[in-house]
Amino acid sequence: MNSAAFVVVGGTSGIGLEITRRLATENFRVVVVSRSAGSVAELAGVTHLQADVTRGEIDAGSFPDRIQGLVYCPGSIRLRPFHRLKEADFLADFQINLLGAVKAIQACLPGLKKADDTASIVLFSTVAVATGMPFHASIASAKGALEGLTRSLAAEFAPKIRVNAIAPSLTDTNLAKTLLSDDGKRSAAADRHPLKRFGNPGDIAAAATFLLEDSSSWVTGQVIAVDGGMGALRTFK
């Protein structure tokens, strides 16, 4: 078993589960933080810490003494016309997307500081921050704040801890199931992307594991688009 330890918050489903599987396959120790263990209980080298990041604090004493990397995966997709959004909607999105990440980072920070060589933090934004999209006011606001946190902490924690974020477009996870609930929606979603498909958890997990490992040792303070070209390209025929 590799001595390096990673913490994956929200590692029991979707992108988080795929990241957990990839790290476990490489024989890393992984601590998954989530409300329920799910299928991670079957993975060798993976332990589960039950916690809800939207309620109360995370027990820092439950983490390994040395943490090589932290991934914060929880998020939300609240798509509504602006006039239908309430203050509570904005607060809920900030709670899970920004403040939950803050709690996780603060709980893991002592272990990250003790990591061999440099440690890495990976957060998740969305293509909708840099590319204006209708009905995304609440989630884009919360993720925009997360991008600010990414850059601020990358500067503050350098050179010991690298901090980066990934900005995906629509990805085929349980979180997005209502947006991909039938063949018509799936076809339309794929066609909106220049690469003519929506994402899958493996696309995003590959980028996350790259940012966790030594191959990205000169990358920090970045928001990396993994979005099928959605944020940067317009294709015309």
Coordinates of C-alpha atoms in Angstrom, one line a residue:
M1 CA 0.0 0.0 0.0
N2 CA 1.4 3.4 -1.0
S3 CA 2.0 5.6 2.1
A4 CA 0.4 8.7 0.5
A5 CA -3.1 9.4 1.7
F6 CA -5.8 11.2 -0.1
V7 CA -9.2 12.6 1.1
V8 CA -12.1 12.7 -1.3
V9 CA -15.2 14.5 0.0
G10 CA -18.2 13.2 -1.8
G11 CA -16.4 10.2 -3.0
T12 CA -19.3 7.7 -3.1
S13 CA -21.0 8.7 -6.4
G14 CA -20.4 10.2 -9.8
I15 CA -17.1 11.9 -10.3
G16 CA -16.0 11.5 -6.7
L17 CA -16.5 7.7 -6.9
E18 CA -14.5 7.5 -10.1
I19 CA -11.7 9.5 -8.5
T20 CA -11.7 7.2 -5.5
R21 CA -11.6 4.1 -7.7
R22 CA -8.6 5.5 -9.6
L23 CA -6.7 6.3 -6.5
A24 CA -7.5 3.0 -4.9
T25 CA -6.3 1.2 -8.1
E26 CA -3.0 2.9 -7.7
N27 CA -2.8 1.5 -4.2
F28 CA -3.1 4.9 -2.5
R29 CA -4.8 5.1 0.9
V30 CA -8.1 7.0 0.5
V31 CA -10.5 8.5 3.1
V32 CA -13.9 9.2 1.7
V33 CA -16.1 11.7 3.5
S34 CA -19.8 11.4 2.8
R35 CA -23.2 10.8 4.4
S36 CA -23.2 7.1 3.5
A37 CA -20.5 4.6 2.5
G38 CA -22.2 3.2 -0.6
S39 CA -20.0 1.0 -2.8
V40 CA -16.6 2.4 -1.5
A41 CA -16.8 -0.1 1.4
E42 CA -15.8 -2.7 -1.2
L43 CA -12.7 -0.9 -2.3
A44 CA -9.3 -2.0 -0.9
G45 CA -7.4 0.7 0.9
V46 CA -10.5 3.0 1.2
T47 CA -12.0 4.0 4.5
H48 CA -15.2 5.9 5.0
L49 CA -15.9 8.9 7.4
Q50 CA -19.5 9.7 7.8
A51 CA -20.2 13.4 7.7
D52 CA -22.5 15.9 6.1
V53 CA -20.5 19.0 5.0
T54 CA -23.6 21.1 5.0
R55 CA -24.2 20.5 8.7
G56 CA -21.7 21.1 11.5
E57 CA -18.0 20.7 11.4
I58 CA -15.7 18.0 10.0
D59 CA -13.7 16.2 12.6
A60 CA -10.0 17.0 11.7
G61 CA -8.9 14.2 14.1
S62 CA -10.4 11.6 11.9
F63 CA -8.0 12.2 9.0
P64 CA -4.5 10.8 8.4
D65 CA -1.6 12.6 9.9
R66 CA -0.2 13.3 6.5
I67 CA -2.5 14.1 3.5
Q68 CA -1.1 14.2 0.0
G69 CA -4.2 15.5 -1.6
L70 CA -7.8 16.7 -1.0
V71 CA -10.6 16.6 -3.5
Y72 CA -13.9 18.3 -2.8
C73 CA -16.7 17.0 -5.0
P74 CA -20.1 18.0 -3.6
G75 CA -22.0 20.3 -5.8
S76 CA -25.5 21.3 -7.0
I77 CA -27.3 22.1 -10.2
R78 CA -30.1 24.5 -9.5
L79 CA -31.3 25.8 -12.8
R80 CA -34.2 28.3 -12.5
P81 CA -35.2 31.7 -13.9
F82 CA -33.8 34.5 -11.8
H83 CA -37.2 35.8 -10.8
R84 CA -38.0 32.4 -9.2
L85 CA -34.8 32.2 -7.1
K86 CA -35.1 32.9 -3.4
E87 CA -32.4 34.0 -1.0
A88 CA -32.6 30.5 0.5
D89 CA -31.6 29.1 -2.9
F90 CA -28.5 31.2 -3.2
L91 CA -27.6 30.4 0.4
A92 CA -28.0 26.6 -0.2
D93 CA -25.8 26.7 -3.2
F94 CA -23.1 28.7 -1.4
Q95 CA -23.3 26.3 1.6
I96 CA -22.6 23.2 -0.4
N97 CA -20.3 24.5 -3.1
L98 CA -18.2 27.1 -1.2
L99 CA -18.6 26.8 2.5
G100 CA -18.4 23.0 2.5
A101 CA -15.1 23.3 0.6
V102 CA -13.9 25.8 3.2
K103 CA -14.7 23.4 6.0
A104 CA -13.0 20.5 4.3
I105 CA -9.9 22.5 3.5
Q106 CA -9.6 23.8 7.1
A107 CA -10.1 20.3 8.5
C108 CA -7.4 18.8 6.2
L109 CA -4.9 21.7 6.3
P110 CA -2.8 20.4 9.2
G111 CA -2.3 17.1 7.3
L112 CA -1.7 18.8 4.0
K113 CA 1.1 20.9 5.5
K114 CA 2.8 17.7 6.7
A115 CA 2.7 16.0 3.3
D116 CA 5.9 14.7 1.8
D117 CA 7.1 17.3 -0.8
T118 CA 4.0 19.2 -2.0
A119 CA 0.3 18.5 -1.4
S120 CA -2.6 19.2 -3.8
I121 CA -6.2 20.5 -3.4
V122 CA -8.7 20.0 -6.2
L123 CA -12.0 21.8 -6.3
F124 CA -14.8 21.9 -8.8
S125 CA -16.3 24.9 -10.6
T126 CA -18.5 24.9 -13.8
V127 CA -18.3 26.1 -17.4
A128 CA -21.2 28.5 -16.5
V129 CA -18.9 30.8 -14.5
A130 CA -16.8 31.9 -17.5
T131 CA -19.6 31.4 -20.1
G132 CA -22.8 33.2 -19.3
M133 CA -25.7 30.8 -19.4
P134 CA -29.4 31.4 -18.7
F135 CA -30.9 30.0 -15.5
H136 CA -27.5 29.5 -13.9
A137 CA -27.5 32.7 -11.6
S138 CA -27.3 30.8 -8.3
I139 CA -24.9 28.0 -9.1
A140 CA -22.6 30.2 -11.2
S141 CA -22.5 32.8 -8.3
A142 CA -21.4 30.0 -5.9
K143 CA -18.9 28.5 -8.2
G144 CA -17.5 31.9 -9.1
A145 CA -16.8 32.4 -5.4
L146 CA -15.1 29.0 -5.4
E147 CA -12.8 30.1 -8.3
G148 CA -11.8 33.1 -6.2
L149 CA -11.1 30.8 -3.3
T150 CA -9.0 28.6 -5.5
R151 CA -6.7 31.4 -6.6
S152 CA -6.5 33.1 -3.2
L153 CA -5.5 29.8 -1.5
A154 CA -3.1 28.9 -4.2
A155 CA -1.2 32.1 -3.5
E156 CA -1.5 31.8 0.3
F157 CA -0.4 28.1 0.4
A158 CA 2.4 28.3 -2.1
P159 CA 4.9 26.6 -2.4
K160 CA 3.8 23.8 -0.1
I161 CA 0.2 23.2 -1.3
R162 CA -1.0 23.5 -4.8
V163 CA -4.7 24.5 -5.3
N164 CA -6.5 24.1 -8.6
A165 CA -10.1 23.8 -9.8
I166 CA -11.8 21.9 -12.7
A167 CA -14.6 23.5 -14.6
P168 CA -16.7 20.8 -16.3
S169 CA -19.6 21.1 -18.6
L170 CA -22.6 18.8 -18.3
T171 CA -21.5 15.4 -17.1
D172 CA -23.5 12.1 -17.0
T173 CA -23.9 11.7 -13.2
N174 CA -26.8 11.3 -10.9
L175 CA -26.7 15.0 -10.2
A176 CA -27.5 15.7 -13.8
K177 CA -30.1 13.0 -14.3
T178 CA -33.0 15.3 -14.9
L179 CA -31.1 17.0 -17.7
L180 CA -30.3 13.7 -19.4
S181 CA -33.5 11.8 -18.6
D182 CA -34.4 10.8 -22.1
D183 CA -32.9 10.2 -25.5
G184 CA -34.1 13.6 -26.8
K185 CA -32.4 15.5 -24.0
R186 CA -29.2 13.4 -24.3
S187 CA -29.0 14.1 -28.0
A188 CA -29.6 17.8 -27.6
A189 CA -27.0 18.0 -24.8
A190 CA -24.4 16.2 -26.8
D191 CA -25.0 18.4 -29.9
R192 CA -24.5 21.7 -27.9
H193 CA -20.8 20.7 -27.3
P194 CA -18.2 21.2 -30.1
L195 CA -17.0 17.6 -29.4
K196 CA -20.6 16.4 -29.8
R197 CA -21.0 14.6 -26.6
F198 CA -21.5 15.4 -22.9
G199 CA -19.0 14.4 -20.3
N200 CA -18.7 11.2 -18.3
P201 CA -17.2 10.8 -14.8
G202 CA -14.0 9.3 -16.3
D203 CA -13.3 12.5 -18.3
I204 CA -13.4 14.6 -15.1
A205 CA -11.7 12.1 -12.9
A206 CA -8.7 11.9 -15.3
A207 CA -8.1 15.6 -14.9
A208 CA -8.5 15.5 -11.2
T209 CA -6.0 12.7 -10.7
F210 CA -3.6 14.5 -12.9
L211 CA -3.8 17.6 -10.6
L212 CA -3.3 15.4 -7.6
E213 CA -0.2 13.7 -8.8
D214 CA 3.4 14.7 -9.3
S215 CA 2.9 15.1 -13.1
S216 CA 1.2 18.4 -12.4
S217 CA 3.8 19.6 -9.8
W218 CA 4.2 23.0 -11.7
V219 CA 0.5 23.7 -11.9
T220 CA -1.3 25.8 -9.3
G221 CA -3.9 28.6 -9.1
Q222 CA -5.6 27.3 -12.3
V223 CA -9.2 26.7 -13.3
I224 CA -9.0 24.0 -16.0
A225 CA -11.9 23.6 -18.4
V226 CA -12.9 20.0 -19.1
D227 CA -16.0 20.8 -21.1
G228 CA -15.9 19.3 -24.6
G229 CA -15.0 22.8 -25.9
M230 CA -18.2 24.4 -24.6
G231 CA -16.5 27.3 -22.9
A232 CA -14.0 28.3 -25.6
L233 CA -15.4 27.3 -29.0
R234 CA -18.2 28.1 -31.3
T235 CA -18.6 25.8 -34.3
F236 CA -20.6 27.0 -37.3
K237 CA -21.6 25.1 -40.4

